mmCIF file of C-alpha atoms and ligand atoms in Angstrom:
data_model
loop_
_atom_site.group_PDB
_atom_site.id
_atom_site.type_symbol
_atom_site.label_atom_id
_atom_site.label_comp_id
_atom_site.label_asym_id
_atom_site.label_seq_id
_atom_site.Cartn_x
_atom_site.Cartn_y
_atom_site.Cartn_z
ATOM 1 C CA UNK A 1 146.527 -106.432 61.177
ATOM 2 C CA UNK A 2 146.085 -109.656 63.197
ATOM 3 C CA UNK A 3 143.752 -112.395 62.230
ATOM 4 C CA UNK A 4 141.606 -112.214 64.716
ATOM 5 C CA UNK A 5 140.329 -108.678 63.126
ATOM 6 C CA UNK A 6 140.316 -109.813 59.643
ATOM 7 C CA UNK A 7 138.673 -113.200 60.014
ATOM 8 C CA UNK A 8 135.155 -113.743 58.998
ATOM 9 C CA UNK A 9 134.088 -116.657 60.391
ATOM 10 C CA UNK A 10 134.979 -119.927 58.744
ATOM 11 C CA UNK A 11 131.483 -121.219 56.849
ATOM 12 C CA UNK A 12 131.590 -125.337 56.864
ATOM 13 C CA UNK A 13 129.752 -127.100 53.862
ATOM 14 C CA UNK A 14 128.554 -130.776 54.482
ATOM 15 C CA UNK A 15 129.622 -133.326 51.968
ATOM 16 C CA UNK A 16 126.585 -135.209 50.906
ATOM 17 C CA UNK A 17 127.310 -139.430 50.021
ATOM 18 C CA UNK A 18 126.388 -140.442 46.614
ATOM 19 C CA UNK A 19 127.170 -143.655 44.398
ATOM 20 C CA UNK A 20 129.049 -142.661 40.791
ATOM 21 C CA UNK A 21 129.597 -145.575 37.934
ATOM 22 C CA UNK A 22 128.075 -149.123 39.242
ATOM 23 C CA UNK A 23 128.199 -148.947 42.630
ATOM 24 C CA UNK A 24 130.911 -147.099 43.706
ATOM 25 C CA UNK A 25 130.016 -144.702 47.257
ATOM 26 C CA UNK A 26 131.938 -141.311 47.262
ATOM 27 C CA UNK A 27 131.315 -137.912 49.459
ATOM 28 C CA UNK A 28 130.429 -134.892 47.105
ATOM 29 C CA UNK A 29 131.563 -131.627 48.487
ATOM 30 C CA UNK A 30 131.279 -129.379 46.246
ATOM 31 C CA UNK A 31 129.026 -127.986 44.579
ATOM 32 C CA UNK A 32 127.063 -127.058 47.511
ATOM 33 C CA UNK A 33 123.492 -125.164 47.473
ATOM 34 C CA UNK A 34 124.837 -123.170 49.652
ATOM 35 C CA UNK A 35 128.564 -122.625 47.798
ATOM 36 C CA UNK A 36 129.030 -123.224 44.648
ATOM 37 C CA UNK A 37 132.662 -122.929 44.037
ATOM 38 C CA UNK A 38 136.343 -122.231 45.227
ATOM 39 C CA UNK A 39 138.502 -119.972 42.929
ATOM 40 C CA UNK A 40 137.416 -122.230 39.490
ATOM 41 C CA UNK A 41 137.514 -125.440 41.448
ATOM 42 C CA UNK A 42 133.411 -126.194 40.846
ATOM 43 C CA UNK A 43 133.434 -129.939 41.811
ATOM 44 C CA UNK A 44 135.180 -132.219 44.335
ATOM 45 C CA UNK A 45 134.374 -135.922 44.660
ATOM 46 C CA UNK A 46 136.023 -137.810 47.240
ATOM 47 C CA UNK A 47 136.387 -141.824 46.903
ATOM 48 C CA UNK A 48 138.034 -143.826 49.419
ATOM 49 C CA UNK A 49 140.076 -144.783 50.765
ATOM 50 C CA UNK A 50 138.511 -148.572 50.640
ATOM 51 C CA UNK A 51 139.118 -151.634 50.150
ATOM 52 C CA UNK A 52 137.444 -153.325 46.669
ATOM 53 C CA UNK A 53 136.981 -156.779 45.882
ATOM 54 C CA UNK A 54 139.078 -158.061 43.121
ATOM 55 C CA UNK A 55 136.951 -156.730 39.344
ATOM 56 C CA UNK A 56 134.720 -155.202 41.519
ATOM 57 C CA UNK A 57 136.072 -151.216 41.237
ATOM 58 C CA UNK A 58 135.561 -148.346 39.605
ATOM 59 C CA UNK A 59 133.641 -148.601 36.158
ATOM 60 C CA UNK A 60 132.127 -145.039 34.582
ATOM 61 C CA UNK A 61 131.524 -145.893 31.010
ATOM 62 C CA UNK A 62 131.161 -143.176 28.409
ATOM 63 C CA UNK A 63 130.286 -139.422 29.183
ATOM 64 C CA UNK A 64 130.524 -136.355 28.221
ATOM 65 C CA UNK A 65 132.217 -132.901 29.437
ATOM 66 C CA UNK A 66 132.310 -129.415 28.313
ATOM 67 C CA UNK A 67 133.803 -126.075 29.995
ATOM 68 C CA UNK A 68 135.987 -127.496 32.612
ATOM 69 C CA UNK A 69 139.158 -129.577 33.107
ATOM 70 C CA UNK A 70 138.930 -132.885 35.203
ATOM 71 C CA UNK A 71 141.463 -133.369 38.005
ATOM 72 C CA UNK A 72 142.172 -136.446 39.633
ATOM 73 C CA UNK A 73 144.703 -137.248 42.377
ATOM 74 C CA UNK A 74 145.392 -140.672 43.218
ATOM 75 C CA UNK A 75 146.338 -141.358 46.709
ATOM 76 C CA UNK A 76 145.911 -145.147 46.852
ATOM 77 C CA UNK A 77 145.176 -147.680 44.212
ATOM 78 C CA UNK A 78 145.028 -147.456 40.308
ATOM 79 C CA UNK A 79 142.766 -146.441 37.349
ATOM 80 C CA UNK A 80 142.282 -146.467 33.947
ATOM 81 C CA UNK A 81 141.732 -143.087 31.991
ATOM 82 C CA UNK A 82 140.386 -143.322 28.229
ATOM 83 C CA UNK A 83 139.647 -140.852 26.265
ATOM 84 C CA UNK A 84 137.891 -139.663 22.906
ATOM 85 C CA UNK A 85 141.245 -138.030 21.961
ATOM 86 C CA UNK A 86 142.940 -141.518 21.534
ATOM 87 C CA UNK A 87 145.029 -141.483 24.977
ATOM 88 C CA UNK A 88 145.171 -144.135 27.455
ATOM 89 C CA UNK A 89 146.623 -143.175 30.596
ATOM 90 C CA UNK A 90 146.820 -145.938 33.975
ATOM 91 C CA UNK A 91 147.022 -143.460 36.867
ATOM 92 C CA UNK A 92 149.527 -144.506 39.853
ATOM 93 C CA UNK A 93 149.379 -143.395 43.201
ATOM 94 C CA UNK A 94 150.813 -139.807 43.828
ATOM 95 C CA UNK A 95 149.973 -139.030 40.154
ATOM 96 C CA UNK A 96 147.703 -136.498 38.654
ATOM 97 C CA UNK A 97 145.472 -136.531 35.318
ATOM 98 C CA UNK A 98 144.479 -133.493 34.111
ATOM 99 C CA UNK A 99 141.712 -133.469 30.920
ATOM 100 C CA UNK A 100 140.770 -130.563 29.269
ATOM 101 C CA UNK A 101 137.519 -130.396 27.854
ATOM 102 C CA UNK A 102 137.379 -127.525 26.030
ATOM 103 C CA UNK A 103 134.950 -127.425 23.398
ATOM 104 C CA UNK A 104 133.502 -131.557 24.068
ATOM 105 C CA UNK A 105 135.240 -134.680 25.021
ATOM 106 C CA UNK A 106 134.115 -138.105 26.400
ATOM 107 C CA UNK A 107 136.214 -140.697 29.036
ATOM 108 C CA UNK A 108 135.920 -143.739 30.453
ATOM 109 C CA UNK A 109 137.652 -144.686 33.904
ATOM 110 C CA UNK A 110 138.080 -148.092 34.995
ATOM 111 C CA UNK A 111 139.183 -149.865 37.586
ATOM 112 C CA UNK A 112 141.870 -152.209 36.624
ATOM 113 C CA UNK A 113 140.373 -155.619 37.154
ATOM 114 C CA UNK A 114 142.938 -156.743 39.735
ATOM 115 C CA UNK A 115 142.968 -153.672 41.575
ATOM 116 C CA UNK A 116 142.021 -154.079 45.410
ATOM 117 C CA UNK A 117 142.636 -150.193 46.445
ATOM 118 C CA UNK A 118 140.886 -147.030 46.285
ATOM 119 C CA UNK A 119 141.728 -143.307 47.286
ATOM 120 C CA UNK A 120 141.373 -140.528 45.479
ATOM 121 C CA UNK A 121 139.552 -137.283 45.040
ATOM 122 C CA UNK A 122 138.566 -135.900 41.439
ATOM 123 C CA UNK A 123 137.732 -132.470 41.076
ATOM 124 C CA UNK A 124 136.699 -130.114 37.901
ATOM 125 C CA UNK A 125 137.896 -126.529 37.178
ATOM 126 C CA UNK A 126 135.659 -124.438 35.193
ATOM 127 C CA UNK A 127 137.519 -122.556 32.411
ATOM 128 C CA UNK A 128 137.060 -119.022 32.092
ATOM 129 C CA UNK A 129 134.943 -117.461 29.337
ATOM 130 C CA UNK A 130 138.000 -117.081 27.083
ATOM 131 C CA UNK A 131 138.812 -120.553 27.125
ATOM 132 C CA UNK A 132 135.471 -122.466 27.388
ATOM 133 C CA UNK A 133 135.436 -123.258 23.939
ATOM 134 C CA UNK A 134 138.907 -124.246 23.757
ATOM 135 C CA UNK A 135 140.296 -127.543 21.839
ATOM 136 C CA UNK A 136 140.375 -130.731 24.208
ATOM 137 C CA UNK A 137 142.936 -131.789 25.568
ATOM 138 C CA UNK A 138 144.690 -134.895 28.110
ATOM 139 C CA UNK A 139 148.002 -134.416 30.337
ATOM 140 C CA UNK A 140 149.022 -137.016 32.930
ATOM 141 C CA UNK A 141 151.511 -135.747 35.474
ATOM 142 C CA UNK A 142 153.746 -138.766 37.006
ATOM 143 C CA UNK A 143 155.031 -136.508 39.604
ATOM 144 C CA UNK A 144 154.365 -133.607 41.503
ATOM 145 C CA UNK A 145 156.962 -131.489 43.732
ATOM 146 C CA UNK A 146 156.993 -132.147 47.145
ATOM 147 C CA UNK A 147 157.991 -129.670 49.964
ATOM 148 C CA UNK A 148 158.382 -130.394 53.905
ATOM 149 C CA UNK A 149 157.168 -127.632 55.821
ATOM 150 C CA UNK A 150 156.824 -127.541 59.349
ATOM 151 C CA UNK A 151 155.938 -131.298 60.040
ATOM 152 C CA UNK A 152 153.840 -131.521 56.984
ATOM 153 C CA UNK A 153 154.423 -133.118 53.460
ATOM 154 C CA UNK A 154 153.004 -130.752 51.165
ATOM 155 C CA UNK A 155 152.198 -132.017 47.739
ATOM 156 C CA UNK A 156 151.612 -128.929 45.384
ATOM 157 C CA UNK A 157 149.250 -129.939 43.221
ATOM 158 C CA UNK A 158 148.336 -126.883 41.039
ATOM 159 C CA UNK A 159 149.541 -123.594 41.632
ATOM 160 C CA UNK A 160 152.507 -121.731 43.651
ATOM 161 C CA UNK A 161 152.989 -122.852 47.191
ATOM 162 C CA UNK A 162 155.768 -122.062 49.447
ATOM 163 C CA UNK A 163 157.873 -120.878 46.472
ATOM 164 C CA UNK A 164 157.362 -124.161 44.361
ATOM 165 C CA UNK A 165 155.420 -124.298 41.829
ATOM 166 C CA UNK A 166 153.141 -127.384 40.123
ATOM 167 C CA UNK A 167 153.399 -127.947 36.482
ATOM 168 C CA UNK A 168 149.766 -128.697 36.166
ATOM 169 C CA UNK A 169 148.761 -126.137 33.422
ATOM 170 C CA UNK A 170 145.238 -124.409 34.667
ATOM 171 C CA UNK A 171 143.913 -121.365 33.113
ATOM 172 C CA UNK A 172 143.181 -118.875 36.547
ATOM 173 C CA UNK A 173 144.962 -118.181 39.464
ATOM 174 C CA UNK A 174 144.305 -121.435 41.631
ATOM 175 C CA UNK A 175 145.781 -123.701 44.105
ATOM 176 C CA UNK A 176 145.674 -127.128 45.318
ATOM 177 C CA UNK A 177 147.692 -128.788 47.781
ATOM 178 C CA UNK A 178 147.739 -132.447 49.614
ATOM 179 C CA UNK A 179 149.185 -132.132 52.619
ATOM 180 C CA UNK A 180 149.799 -134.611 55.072
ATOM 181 C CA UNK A 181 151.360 -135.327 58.811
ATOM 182 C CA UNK A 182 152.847 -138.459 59.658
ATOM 183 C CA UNK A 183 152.862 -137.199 63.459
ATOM 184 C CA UNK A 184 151.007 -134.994 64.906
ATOM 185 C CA UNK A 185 151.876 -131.464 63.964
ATOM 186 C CA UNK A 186 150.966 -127.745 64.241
ATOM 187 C CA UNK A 187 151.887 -125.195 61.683
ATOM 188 C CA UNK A 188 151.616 -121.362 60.682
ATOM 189 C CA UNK A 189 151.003 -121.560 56.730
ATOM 190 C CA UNK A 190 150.730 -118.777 54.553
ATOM 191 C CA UNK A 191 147.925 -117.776 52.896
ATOM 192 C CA UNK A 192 147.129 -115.391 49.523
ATOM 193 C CA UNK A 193 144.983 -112.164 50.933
ATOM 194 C CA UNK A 194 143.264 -112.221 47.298
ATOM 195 C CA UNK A 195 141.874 -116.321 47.111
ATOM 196 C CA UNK A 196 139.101 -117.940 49.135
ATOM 197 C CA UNK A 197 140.123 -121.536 50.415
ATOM 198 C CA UNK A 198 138.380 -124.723 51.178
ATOM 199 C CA UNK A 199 140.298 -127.194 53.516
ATOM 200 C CA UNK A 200 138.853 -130.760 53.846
ATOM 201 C CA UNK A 201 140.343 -133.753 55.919
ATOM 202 C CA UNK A 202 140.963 -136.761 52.895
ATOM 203 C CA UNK A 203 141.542 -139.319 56.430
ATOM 204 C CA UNK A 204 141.967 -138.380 59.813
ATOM 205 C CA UNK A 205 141.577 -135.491 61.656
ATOM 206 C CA UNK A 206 142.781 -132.087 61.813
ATOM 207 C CA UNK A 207 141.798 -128.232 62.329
ATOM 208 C CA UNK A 208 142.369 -124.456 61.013
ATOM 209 C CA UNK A 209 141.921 -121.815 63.116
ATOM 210 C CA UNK A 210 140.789 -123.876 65.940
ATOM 211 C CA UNK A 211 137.586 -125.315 63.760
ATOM 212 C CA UNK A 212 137.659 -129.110 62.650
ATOM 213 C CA UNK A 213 138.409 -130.697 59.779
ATOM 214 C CA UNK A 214 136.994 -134.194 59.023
ATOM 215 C CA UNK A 215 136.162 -135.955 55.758
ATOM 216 C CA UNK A 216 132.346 -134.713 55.639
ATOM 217 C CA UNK A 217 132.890 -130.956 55.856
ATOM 218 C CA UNK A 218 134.941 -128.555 53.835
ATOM 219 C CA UNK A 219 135.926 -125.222 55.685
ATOM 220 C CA UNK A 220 135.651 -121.741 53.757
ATOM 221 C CA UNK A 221 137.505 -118.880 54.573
ATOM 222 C CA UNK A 222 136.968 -115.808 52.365
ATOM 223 C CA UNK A 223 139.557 -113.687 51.179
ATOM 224 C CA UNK A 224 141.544 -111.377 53.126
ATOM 225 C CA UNK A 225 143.983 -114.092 55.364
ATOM 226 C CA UNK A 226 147.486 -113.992 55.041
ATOM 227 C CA UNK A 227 148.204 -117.020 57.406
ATOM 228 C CA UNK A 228 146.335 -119.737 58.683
ATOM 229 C CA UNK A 229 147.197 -122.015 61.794
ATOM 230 C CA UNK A 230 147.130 -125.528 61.303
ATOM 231 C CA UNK A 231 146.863 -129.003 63.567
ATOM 232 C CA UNK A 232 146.949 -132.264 61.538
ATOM 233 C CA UNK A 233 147.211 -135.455 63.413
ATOM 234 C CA UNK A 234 148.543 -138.022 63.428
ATOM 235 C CA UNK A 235 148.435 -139.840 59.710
ATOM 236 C CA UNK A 236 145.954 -137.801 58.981
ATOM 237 C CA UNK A 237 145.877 -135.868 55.410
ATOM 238 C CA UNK A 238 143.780 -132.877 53.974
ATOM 239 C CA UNK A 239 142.856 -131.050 50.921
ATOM 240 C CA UNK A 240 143.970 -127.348 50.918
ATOM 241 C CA UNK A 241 141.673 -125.736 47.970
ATOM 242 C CA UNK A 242 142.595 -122.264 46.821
ATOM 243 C CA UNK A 243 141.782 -119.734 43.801
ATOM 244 C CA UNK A 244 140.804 -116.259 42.901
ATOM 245 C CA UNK A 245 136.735 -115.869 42.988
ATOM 246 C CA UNK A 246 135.643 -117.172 40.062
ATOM 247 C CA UNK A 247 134.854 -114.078 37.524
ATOM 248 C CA UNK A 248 131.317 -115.368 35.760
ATOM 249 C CA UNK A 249 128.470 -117.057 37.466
ATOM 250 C CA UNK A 250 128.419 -120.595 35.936
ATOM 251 C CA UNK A 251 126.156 -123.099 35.409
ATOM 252 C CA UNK A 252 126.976 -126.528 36.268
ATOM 253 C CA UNK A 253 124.277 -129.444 35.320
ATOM 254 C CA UNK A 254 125.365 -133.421 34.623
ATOM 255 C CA UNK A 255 128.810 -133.034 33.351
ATOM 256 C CA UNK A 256 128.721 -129.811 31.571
ATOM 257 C CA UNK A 257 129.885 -126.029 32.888
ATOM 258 C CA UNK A 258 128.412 -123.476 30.634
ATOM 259 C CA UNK A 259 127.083 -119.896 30.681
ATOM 260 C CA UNK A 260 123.342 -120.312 29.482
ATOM 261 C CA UNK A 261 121.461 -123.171 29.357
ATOM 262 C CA UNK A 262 121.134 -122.780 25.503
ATOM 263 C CA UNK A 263 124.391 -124.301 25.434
ATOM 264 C CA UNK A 264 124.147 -127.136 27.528
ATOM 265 C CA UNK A 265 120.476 -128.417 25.954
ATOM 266 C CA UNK A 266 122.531 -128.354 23.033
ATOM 267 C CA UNK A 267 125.948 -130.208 24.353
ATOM 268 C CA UNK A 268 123.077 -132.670 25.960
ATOM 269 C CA UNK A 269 121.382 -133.538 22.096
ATOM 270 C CA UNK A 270 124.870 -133.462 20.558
ATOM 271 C CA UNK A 271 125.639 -136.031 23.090
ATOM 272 C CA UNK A 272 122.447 -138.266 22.436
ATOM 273 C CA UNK A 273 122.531 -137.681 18.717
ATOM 274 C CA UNK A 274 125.915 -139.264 19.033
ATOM 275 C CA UNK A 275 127.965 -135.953 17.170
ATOM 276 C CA UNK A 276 131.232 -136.235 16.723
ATOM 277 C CA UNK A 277 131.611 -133.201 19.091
ATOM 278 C CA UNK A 278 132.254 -136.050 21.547
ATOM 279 C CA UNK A 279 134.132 -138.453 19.933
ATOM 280 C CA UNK A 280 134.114 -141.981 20.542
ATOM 281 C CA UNK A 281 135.881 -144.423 22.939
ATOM 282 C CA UNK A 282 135.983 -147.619 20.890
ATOM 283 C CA UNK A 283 137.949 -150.104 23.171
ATOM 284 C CA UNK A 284 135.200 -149.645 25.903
ATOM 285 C CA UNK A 285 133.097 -152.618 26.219
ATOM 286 C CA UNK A 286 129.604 -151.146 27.489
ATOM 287 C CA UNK A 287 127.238 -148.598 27.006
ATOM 288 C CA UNK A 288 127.700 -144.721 27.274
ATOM 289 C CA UNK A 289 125.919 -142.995 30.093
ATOM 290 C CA UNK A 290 122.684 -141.475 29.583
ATOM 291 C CA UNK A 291 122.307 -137.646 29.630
ATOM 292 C CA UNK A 292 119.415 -137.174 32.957
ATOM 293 C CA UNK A 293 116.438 -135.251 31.628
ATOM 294 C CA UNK A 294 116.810 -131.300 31.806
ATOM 295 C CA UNK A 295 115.807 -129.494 34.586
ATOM 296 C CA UNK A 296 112.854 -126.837 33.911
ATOM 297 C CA UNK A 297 115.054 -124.390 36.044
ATOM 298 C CA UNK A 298 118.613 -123.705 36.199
ATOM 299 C CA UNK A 299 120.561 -121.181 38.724
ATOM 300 C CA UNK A 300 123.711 -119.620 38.046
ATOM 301 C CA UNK A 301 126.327 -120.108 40.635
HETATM 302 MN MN1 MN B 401 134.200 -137.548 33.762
#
């Protein structure tokens, strides 16, 4: 079959600006009203890249999670991950953290104070119902393979692409990939007929299938592709998203993914009670976020 008869057309989602920890501006593509999730990936924030002045970066004190794993890929600059577990990780560019939060766990990230540099994009993964409740957990990956293909430096970042596979330790069939094009470059990649994908320009410019790419939109095409065409210019880079559909409908409020909201009114007292579900961070200097009122209504993505 060509693509031309299997492809529904591409849906593009509009990433919507919003400030996280002091003041720090970031475009939030997902989740969407409209689209919720891709594969488990249920949250993508994208920073940068920017210039900060000196002690003026990133600072999100103390907060929860439950039901998901954070992801963050540094492209540019440096942070600071703590965590309730005990673990103190500085994340480099070209590095990934990984946190599992299971059950409950609380972080801090932080801008080191001389750091000048931002680019990165962090994303959760909601765990499926047999591992929601699972025990916490923190894994920073120094390196991740790297495969040219066609022009393009593709960074596998979870998942099997092209044969290579990322050690980044997820719990569904997923995929992420950085890829970028020092020159201007067209490829034919493949795809996985069973995954939906989300493609989003991190800089630059660049298209699928003839439809652009740009750091405010991410691109959806359903399930069903085996190949995609691709045109990245110049120096530009983008985020290839990937994953099975997602099994349950989840809900996703403040930092919590659940399955009713019985459990996250309870995660959200736990937290303000202070229970040792959390933990603590006690080398933070500051005060722990505040849990946002609950909303009357919830829907399930
Ligand atoms: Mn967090």
């Amino acid at each position: 079959m060509t693509d031309s008869q299997r492809e529904t057309p591409p849906q593009r989602y509009g990433a919507r600006a919003t400030v996280i920890g002091e003041d720090t501006r970031i475009l939030r593509a997902l989740p969407h009203r409209e689209r919720r999730t891709v594969g488990a990936w249920c949250f993508l924030d994208h920073a940068g890249p920017t210039q900060l002045p000196q002690g003026d970066g990133l600072d999100i004190g103390p907060h929860p999670h439950i039901g998901l794993q954070t992801f963050t890929w540094m492209i540019e600059g440096t942070m600071m991950h703590s965590d309730s577990l005990g673990n103190r990780q500085l994340i480099r560019p070209k590095q990934v953290n990984l946190m599992t939060s299971g059950y409950g766990i609380s972080h801090t990230e932080v801008s080191p104070e001389t750091e000048t540099k931002m680019h990165a994009a962090q994303l959760w993964i909601a765990l499926p119902d047999d591992k929601i409740n699972m025990a916490p957990a923190f894994d920073h990956y120094p390196e991740l393979p790297v495969i040219e293909e066609q022009g393009i430096q593709c960074t596998v970042l979870v998942g099997e692409f092209l044969d290579t596979l990322s050690p980044v330790k997820v719990h569904t069939e997923l995929l992420g990939v950085d890829l970028f094009a020092a020159e201007s470059t067209r490829a034919r990649l493949s795809l996985d007929p069973r995954f939906e994908y989300g493609f989003m320009a991190l800089e630059g410019l660049a298209s699928i299938n003839g439809h652009e790419l740009t750091e405010d939109n991410m691109v959806i095409l359903e399930p069903g592709l085996d190949r995609v065409n691709i045109e990245i210019h110049a120096g530009s880079r983008v985020l290839l998203l990937g994953g099975e559909p997602f099994e349950s409908p989840i809900l996703l409020w403040w930092n919590f993914v659940g399955r009713t909201t019985e459990e996250l009114k309870m995660a959200r007292e736990q937290w303000i009670a202070e229970h040792e579900r959390f933990g603590s961070i006690p080398a933070y200097e500051g005060p722990r976020l505040e849990a946002p009122a609950f909303p009357g209504h919830m829907r399930p993505s």
